[in-house]
Tab-separated table of C-alpha atoms and ligand atoms in Angstrom:
chain	number	residue	atom	x	y	z
J	296	GLY	CA	87.001	15.583	23.788
J	297	THR	CA	84.420	14.498	21.308
J	298	GLY	CA	82.399	16.667	18.933
J	299	VAL	CA	78.942	16.265	17.436
J	300	VAL	CA	77.127	18.571	15.018
J	301	THR	CA	73.920	18.385	13.049
J	302	ALA	CA	74.043	17.648	9.323
J	303	THR	CA	71.093	19.437	7.739
J	304	PRO	CA	70.210	18.651	4.117
J	305	GLU	CA	69.576	21.445	1.665
J	306	GLN	CA	66.378	21.195	-0.385
J	307	GLY	CA	66.625	17.967	-2.375
J	308	ASP	CA	69.557	16.601	-0.332
J	309	VAL	CA	71.978	18.420	-2.684
J	310	GLU	CA	74.405	18.846	0.189
J	311	TYR	CA	74.462	18.796	3.988
J	312	LEU	CA	75.358	21.793	6.173
J	313	SER	CA	76.942	21.669	9.624
J	314	PRO	CA	77.844	24.501	12.059
J	315	VAL	CA	81.574	25.218	12.482
J	316	THR	CA	82.915	27.820	14.933
J	317	ILE	CA	86.010	29.606	13.626
J	318	GLY	CA	87.562	32.165	15.984
J	319	GLY	CA	84.230	32.411	17.804
J	320	GLN	CA	82.209	32.900	14.608
J	321	THR	CA	79.739	30.080	13.776
J	322	ILE	CA	79.368	29.345	10.066
J	323	ASN	CA	77.426	26.591	8.254
J	324	MET	CA	79.754	24.508	6.092
J	325	ASP	CA	79.766	21.410	3.887
J	326	PHE	CA	81.760	18.490	5.361
J	327	ASP	CA	83.567	16.786	2.502
J	328	SER	CA	85.291	13.402	2.832
J	329	GLY	CA	86.332	13.795	-0.832
J	330	SER	CA	88.730	16.733	-0.364
J	331	SER	CA	91.214	18.093	2.196
J	332	ASP	CA	90.917	21.886	2.337
J	333	LEU	CA	88.970	23.879	4.937
J	334	TRP	CA	88.022	27.063	3.098
J	335	VAL	CA	85.426	29.656	4.041
J	336	PHE	CA	83.494	32.613	2.611
J	337	ASN	CA	84.928	35.734	4.228
J	338	THR	CA	85.044	39.517	4.256
J	339	GLU	CA	88.038	39.582	1.851
J	340	LEU	CA	85.830	38.228	-0.948
J	341	ALA	CA	84.288	40.635	-3.466
J	342	ALA	CA	81.004	41.999	-2.107
J	343	GLY	CA	79.053	40.352	-4.936
J	344	SER	CA	80.387	36.954	-3.909
J	345	GLN	CA	79.773	37.600	-0.203
J	346	ALA	CA	76.131	38.540	-0.786
J	347	GLY	CA	73.713	36.194	0.976
J	348	HIS	CA	76.470	34.249	2.717
J	349	SER	CA	77.800	34.096	6.275
J	350	ASN	CA	81.259	35.578	5.889
J	351	PHE	CA	84.068	34.883	8.338
J	352	ASN	CA	85.749	38.123	9.410
J	353	PRO	CA	89.419	37.514	10.282
J	354	GLU	CA	89.711	41.026	11.696
J	355	THR	CA	87.178	40.429	14.463
J	356	SER	CA	88.659	37.072	15.473
J	357	THR	CA	91.126	37.605	18.320
J	358	THR	CA	92.811	34.282	17.565
J	359	PHE	CA	93.220	34.533	13.780
J	360	GLN	CA	96.789	34.720	12.473
J	361	LEU	CA	97.704	35.162	8.818
J	362	LEU	CA	100.017	32.428	7.475
J	363	GLN	CA	102.443	34.738	5.673
J	364	GLY	CA	102.936	33.914	1.995
J	365	ALA	CA	100.597	30.929	2.031
J	366	SER	CA	97.858	30.419	-0.566
J	367	PHE	CA	95.500	27.720	-1.787
J	368	GLU	CA	93.776	26.830	-5.024
J	369	ILE	CA	91.379	23.902	-5.309
J	370	SER	CA	89.208	22.524	-8.088
J	371	TYR	CA	86.626	19.774	-7.773
J	372	GLY	CA	85.525	17.039	-10.144
J	373	ASP	CA	82.434	18.973	-11.180
J	374	GLY	CA	84.585	21.892	-12.342
J	375	SER	CA	83.857	24.161	-9.372
J	376	GLY	CA	86.680	25.667	-7.340
J	377	ALA	CA	88.047	28.273	-4.930
J	378	ALA	CA	91.362	30.044	-4.272
J	379	GLY	CA	92.789	32.537	-1.779
J	380	ASN	CA	94.936	33.183	1.291
J	381	VAL	CA	95.528	31.179	4.453
J	382	GLY	CA	95.596	31.803	8.178
J	383	THR	CA	95.248	29.774	11.336
J	384	ASP	CA	92.528	29.992	13.944
J	385	THR	CA	90.733	28.009	16.610
J	386	VAL	CA	88.165	25.730	14.980
J	387	ASN	CA	85.488	24.089	17.114
J	388	ILE	CA	83.182	21.463	15.654
J	389	GLY	CA	80.534	20.498	18.187
J	390	GLY	CA	83.075	20.557	21.009
J	391	ALA	CA	86.033	18.971	19.220
J	392	THR	CA	88.538	21.842	19.074
J	393	VAL	CA	91.781	22.450	17.163
J	394	THR	CA	93.705	25.590	18.143
J	395	ASN	CA	95.957	26.104	15.113
J	396	GLN	CA	93.805	24.905	12.229
J	397	ALA	CA	94.647	26.158	8.742
J	398	VAL	CA	91.661	28.255	7.668
J	399	GLU	CA	91.646	29.099	3.977
J	400	LEU	CA	90.123	32.488	3.119
J	401	ALA	CA	88.744	32.376	-0.418
J	402	THR	CA	89.351	35.499	-2.500
J	403	ALA	CA	87.820	33.797	-5.536
J	404	VAL	CA	85.039	31.194	-5.685
J	405	SER	CA	83.208	29.715	-8.676
J	406	SER	CA	79.605	30.657	-9.396
J	407	SER	CA	78.068	27.415	-8.118
J	408	PHE	CA	79.401	28.238	-4.642
J	409	VAL	CA	78.271	31.890	-4.803
J	410	GLN	CA	74.770	30.793	-5.831
J	411	ASP	CA	74.434	28.265	-3.009
J	412	THR	CA	73.917	30.813	-0.222
J	413	GLN	CA	73.269	28.125	2.425
J	414	SER	CA	76.815	26.811	2.124
J	415	ASN	CA	79.681	29.036	3.287
J	416	GLY	CA	82.655	26.801	2.663
J	417	LEU	CA	83.958	23.289	2.966
J	418	VAL	CA	85.592	21.227	5.695
J	419	GLY	CA	87.849	18.746	3.939
J	420	LEU	CA	87.981	15.355	5.658
J	421	ALA	CA	89.990	13.287	3.150
J	422	PHE	CA	93.722	12.693	3.766
J	423	SER	CA	95.997	15.707	4.244
J	424	LYS	CA	98.147	14.738	1.268
J	425	LEU	CA	95.425	16.268	-0.925
J	426	ASN	CA	95.553	19.655	0.832
J	427	THR	CA	96.336	22.388	-1.732
J	428	ILE	CA	98.023	24.978	0.516
J	429	LYS	CA	101.437	26.188	-0.774
J	430	PRO	CA	104.340	26.547	-0.151
J	431	VAL	CA	103.787	24.309	2.918
J	432	GLN	CA	100.871	21.825	2.808
J	433	GLN	CA	98.679	21.928	5.941
J	434	LYS	CA	96.657	19.321	7.818
J	435	THR	CA	92.894	18.736	7.837
J	436	PHE	CA	90.797	19.381	10.926
J	437	PHE	CA	90.488	15.606	11.512
J	438	ASP	CA	94.264	15.078	11.191
J	439	ASN	CA	94.891	17.868	13.707
J	440	ALA	CA	92.162	16.665	16.077
J	441	ILE	CA	92.850	12.929	15.906
J	442	ALA	CA	95.424	12.802	18.711
J	443	THR	CA	93.016	14.493	21.125
J	444	LEU	CA	89.988	12.330	20.260
J	445	PRO	CA	89.138	9.372	22.550
J	446	ILE	CA	89.083	7.205	19.395
J	447	PRO	CA	90.598	8.268	16.016
J	448	VAL	CA	87.276	8.239	14.189
J	449	PHE	CA	84.655	10.524	12.687
J	450	THR	CA	81.230	9.299	11.593
J	451	ALA	CA	78.679	10.435	8.991
J	452	ASP	CA	74.989	9.895	9.683
J	453	LEU	CA	73.290	11.543	6.673
J	454	ARG	CA	69.547	11.215	6.112
J	455	HIS	CA	67.074	11.833	3.293
J	456	ALA	CA	65.224	15.098	4.001
J	457	ALA	CA	65.975	14.865	7.710
J	458	VAL	CA	68.619	16.163	10.095
J	459	GLY	CA	71.529	13.786	10.697
J	460	ALA	CA	74.910	14.240	12.337
J	461	TYR	CA	78.676	14.225	12.016
J	462	GLU	CA	80.501	13.028	15.136
J	463	PHE	CA	84.203	13.170	16.021
J	464	GLY	CA	85.828	10.792	18.513
J	465	ASN	CA	82.795	8.612	19.167
J	466	ILE	CA	80.753	5.902	17.411
J	467	ASP	CA	77.101	6.197	18.437
J	468	SER	CA	75.838	2.623	18.126
J	469	THR	CA	72.220	3.778	18.502
J	470	LYS	CA	72.505	5.213	14.971
J	471	PHE	CA	72.913	1.941	13.046
J	472	ASN	CA	71.529	-1.588	12.870
J	473	GLY	CA	73.666	-4.494	13.972
J	474	SER	CA	77.430	-4.015	13.977
J	475	LEU	CA	79.712	-2.077	11.664
J	476	SER	CA	81.482	-4.015	8.897
J	477	TRP	CA	85.052	-2.725	8.670
J	478	THR	CA	87.083	-2.482	5.461
J	479	ASP	CA	90.685	-1.440	4.912
J	480	VAL	CA	91.113	1.816	3.015
J	481	ASN	CA	93.890	2.484	0.498
J	482	ALA	CA	94.905	6.056	1.336
J	483	THR	CA	97.506	6.265	-1.478
J	484	SER	CA	95.180	8.424	-3.592
J	485	GLY	CA	94.398	10.650	-0.583
J	486	PHE	CA	90.756	9.507	-0.700
J	487	TRP	CA	88.897	7.083	1.559
J	488	GLN	CA	89.254	4.453	-1.176
J	489	PHE	CA	88.355	0.759	-1.119
J	490	SER	CA	87.792	-2.061	-3.590
J	491	SER	CA	84.241	-2.528	-4.832
J	492	GLN	CA	84.146	-5.493	-7.215
J	493	GLN	CA	80.620	-6.875	-6.932
J	494	PHE	CA	77.083	-5.558	-7.157
J	495	ALA	CA	73.495	-6.767	-7.295
J	496	VAL	CA	70.379	-5.073	-8.645
J	497	GLY	CA	67.254	-5.754	-6.574
J	498	THR	CA	66.885	-9.489	-5.942
J	499	GLY	CA	69.017	-10.283	-9.006
J	500	PRO	CA	72.291	-12.207	-9.175
J	501	THR	CA	75.544	-10.843	-7.799
J	502	MET	CA	77.630	-9.529	-10.699
J	503	ASN	CA	81.348	-8.857	-10.933
J	504	LEU	CA	83.183	-5.607	-11.609
J	505	ALA	CA	86.767	-6.857	-11.814
J	506	GLY	CA	89.185	-4.354	-10.313
J	507	GLY	CA	86.414	-2.005	-9.200
J	508	GLN	CA	87.502	0.771	-6.842
J	509	ALA	CA	85.388	3.407	-5.072
J	510	ILE	CA	85.717	6.339	-2.679
J	511	ALA	CA	83.384	7.401	0.143
J	512	ASP	CA	82.689	11.048	-0.714
J	513	THR	CA	80.218	13.079	1.368
J	514	GLY	CA	81.003	16.084	-0.892
J	515	THR	CA	79.410	14.432	-3.924
J	516	THR	CA	75.628	14.564	-4.105
J	517	LEU	CA	75.046	11.489	-6.240
J	518	MET	CA	76.558	8.028	-6.742
J	519	ILE	CA	78.891	7.858	-9.755
J	520	ALA	CA	79.406	4.192	-10.673
J	521	ASP	CA	80.871	2.124	-13.499
J	522	PRO	CA	78.680	2.101	-16.644
J	523	SER	CA	78.279	-1.680	-16.278
J	524	ILE	CA	76.559	-1.178	-12.922
J	525	VAL	CA	74.478	1.746	-14.180
J	526	ASN	CA	73.312	-0.128	-17.296
J	527	ALA	CA	72.462	-3.275	-15.315
J	528	TYR	CA	70.527	-1.165	-12.816
J	529	TYR	CA	68.460	0.941	-15.212
J	530	SER	CA	67.716	-2.074	-17.438
J	531	GLN	CA	65.354	-2.983	-14.566
J	532	VAL	CA	63.601	0.406	-14.588
J	533	GLN	CA	60.729	0.851	-17.069
J	534	GLY	CA	61.157	4.040	-19.076
J	535	ALA	CA	64.714	4.792	-17.986
J	536	VAL	CA	66.603	6.637	-20.714
J	537	ASN	CA	69.988	8.257	-21.064
J	538	ASN	CA	68.821	11.855	-21.397
J	539	GLU	CA	71.592	13.879	-23.063
J	540	THR	CA	69.765	17.185	-22.558
J	541	VAL	CA	69.675	16.925	-18.771
J	542	GLY	CA	73.035	15.123	-18.700
J	543	GLY	CA	72.216	11.727	-17.276
J	544	VAL	CA	69.710	8.933	-16.833
J	545	THR	CA	66.089	9.926	-16.223
J	546	PHE	CA	62.989	7.792	-15.685
J	547	PRO	CA	59.287	8.287	-14.936
J	548	CYS	CA	58.982	9.627	-11.370
J	549	ALA	CA	56.385	6.894	-10.716
J	550	ALA	CA	58.887	4.158	-11.599
J	551	GLN	CA	59.460	1.350	-9.092
J	552	LEU	CA	63.187	1.558	-8.319
J	553	PRO	CA	65.036	-1.588	-7.152
J	554	ASP	CA	67.631	-1.474	-4.372
J	555	LEU	CA	71.303	-1.604	-5.372
J	556	ALA	CA	73.826	-3.583	-3.341
J	557	VAL	CA	77.511	-2.740	-3.800
J	558	ASP	CA	80.542	-4.547	-2.399
J	559	ILE	CA	82.582	-2.686	0.203
J	560	GLY	CA	86.110	-4.109	0.284
J	561	GLY	CA	84.969	-7.697	-0.091
J	562	ASN	CA	83.576	-7.690	3.454
J	563	TYR	CA	80.107	-6.205	3.158
J	564	MET	CA	77.375	-5.569	0.593
J	565	ALA	CA	75.995	-2.073	1.202
J	566	THR	CA	72.377	-1.832	0.120
J	567	VAL	CA	71.355	1.522	-1.316
J	568	ARG	CA	67.577	1.947	-1.075
J	569	GLY	CA	65.801	2.233	-4.431
J	570	ASP	CA	63.790	5.210	-3.154
J	571	ASP	CA	66.998	7.160	-2.626
J	572	ILE	CA	67.973	6.575	-6.265
J	573	ASN	CA	64.986	8.696	-7.275
J	574	PHE	CA	66.913	11.935	-6.858
J	575	SER	CA	64.807	14.814	-8.184
J	576	PRO	CA	62.198	15.797	-10.780
J	577	VAL	CA	63.618	17.477	-13.864
J	578	ASP	CA	60.270	18.943	-15.043
J	579	ALA	CA	57.827	21.256	-13.285
J	580	ALA	CA	55.058	18.665	-13.555
J	581	GLY	CA	57.233	16.138	-11.691
J	582	THR	CA	56.755	13.550	-14.420
J	583	THR	CA	60.405	12.842	-15.223
J	584	CYS	CA	62.991	12.221	-12.507
J	585	PHE	CA	66.781	12.336	-12.498
J	586	GLY	CA	68.651	9.283	-11.242
J	587	GLY	CA	70.765	9.427	-8.099
J	588	LEU	CA	72.914	6.715	-9.723
J	589	GLN	CA	74.854	7.988	-12.730
J	590	ALA	CA	77.684	6.626	-14.865
J	591	GLY	CA	81.343	7.594	-14.560
J	592	THR	CA	84.007	6.432	-16.987
J	593	ALA	CA	84.397	2.679	-17.557
J	594	GLY	CA	87.090	1.316	-15.266
J	595	GLY	CA	87.363	4.658	-13.482
J	596	LEU	CA	87.227	5.453	-9.786
J	597	GLN	CA	83.644	5.168	-8.529
J	598	ILE	CA	82.338	7.904	-6.255
J	599	TYR	CA	79.898	6.779	-3.587
J	600	GLY	CA	78.352	10.081	-2.553
J	601	ASP	CA	75.388	11.195	-0.461
J	602	ILE	CA	72.996	8.794	-2.224
J	603	MET	CA	74.871	5.939	-0.505
J	604	PHE	CA	75.244	7.783	2.817
J	605	LYS	CA	71.446	8.111	3.046
J	606	SER	CA	71.252	4.317	3.431
J	607	GLN	CA	74.480	3.663	5.311
J	608	PHE	CA	75.968	4.933	8.579
J	609	VAL	CA	79.703	5.344	7.884
J	610	ALA	CA	82.627	5.513	10.330
J	611	PHE	CA	86.001	6.779	9.089
J	612	ASN	CA	88.915	5.431	11.163
J	613	GLY	CA	92.075	7.520	10.690
J	614	GLY	CA	93.957	5.405	13.234
J	615	ASN	CA	94.154	2.301	11.045
J	616	ASN	CA	92.780	3.705	7.744
J	617	SER	CA	89.555	1.776	7.588
J	618	ILE	CA	85.877	2.436	7.002
J	619	GLY	CA	83.016	0.939	8.995
J	620	MET	CA	79.541	0.643	7.533
J	621	ALA	CA	76.085	-0.500	8.634
J	622	PRO	CA	72.502	0.287	7.674
J	623	HIS	CA	71.019	3.323	9.482
J	624	GLN	CA	68.904	2.580	12.551
N	41	41L	O1	84.535	16.387	-7.141
N	41	41L	C1	83.838	15.514	-6.737
N	41	41L	C2	83.704	14.175	-7.400
N	41	41L	C3	83.271	14.341	-8.809
N	41	41L	C4	82.057	14.948	-9.125
N	41	41L	C5	81.703	15.026	-10.457
N	41	41L	C6	82.541	14.546	-11.442
N	41	41L	C7	83.752	13.973	-11.084
N	41	41L	C8	84.128	13.871	-9.774
N	41	41L	N1	83.122	15.593	-5.610
N	41	41L	N2	83.329	16.647	-4.765
N	41	41L	C9	83.982	16.555	-3.603
N	41	41L	N3	83.979	17.739	-3.012
N	41	41L	C10	83.311	18.613	-3.804
N	41	41L	C11	83.043	19.980	-3.645
N	41	41L	C12	82.342	20.636	-4.650
N	41	41L	C13	81.924	19.941	-5.792
N	41	41L	C14	82.177	18.565	-5.954
N	41	41L	C15	82.880	17.926	-4.949
């Protein structure tokens, strides 16, 4: 069957939380198309780390089974991470159910996860080759569910400061304008990766980024793009500066922000709304704002995170490794 769950933004759209039922226990988790581990806060964690969180209790689940000798250890691009043991249990996401899903029980989590008490773990939705479980790598929820879904797809409908949805096994065409533009994905890296070699700032000319590559990553808050894109963009924003102290580009919160169009696989120019690139104030007075578009390393892999998803409905097709995109309805 299909599955649909709400995707509720935290304050400031830092991340989106969705309800996941593990062994009959419903826990709000962060769906992450940029990684491939399903790990959860749980009663094995130190009490100080559990505080404030919903903690899965493997002992009260009648379907949980420990995966003897298995462990995981994951670290993310922002330096955060988690590690622990592994079991299997029945995982139900909005009706889409997998009976023997690898459920990773963190025994150690980094402080940024402990502090974010609304998030109680991650559901990795990138390719299973990135799963960190040893000695035997395990499959993601989507990989396990795909054979039972009417169509081998999950979709992300993330909104600015509003409740959206993740859906498995169905494409809800009432959620986007026009038709989806489909692009082949190169799964070699384990990410939902595609070429992105052109961009345009506002009504300006289309510019080239030879060899540009990007991933669709719901687990990243911002949009990390090549410095050439970031410089071209903020050259059009009065008062934009590279602010070392806060660690990125800031500008006056009153600034008029142009849209940014980025190429998706040579088939489609995805327009990211300028408003969504005004991410958050950095000062109490709300005078200076932090950009939702920030620079990665020149020539590096670009990370199209939630800032892009707020403008684009995205379908991930695991049947033929492609991504479909269209503006939100
Ligand atoms: O790790 C990344 C991408 C990233 C961010 C910053 C610098 C370099 C690369 N995103 N991500 C994907 N899942 C995540 C989970 C937690 C934190 C970040 C997460």
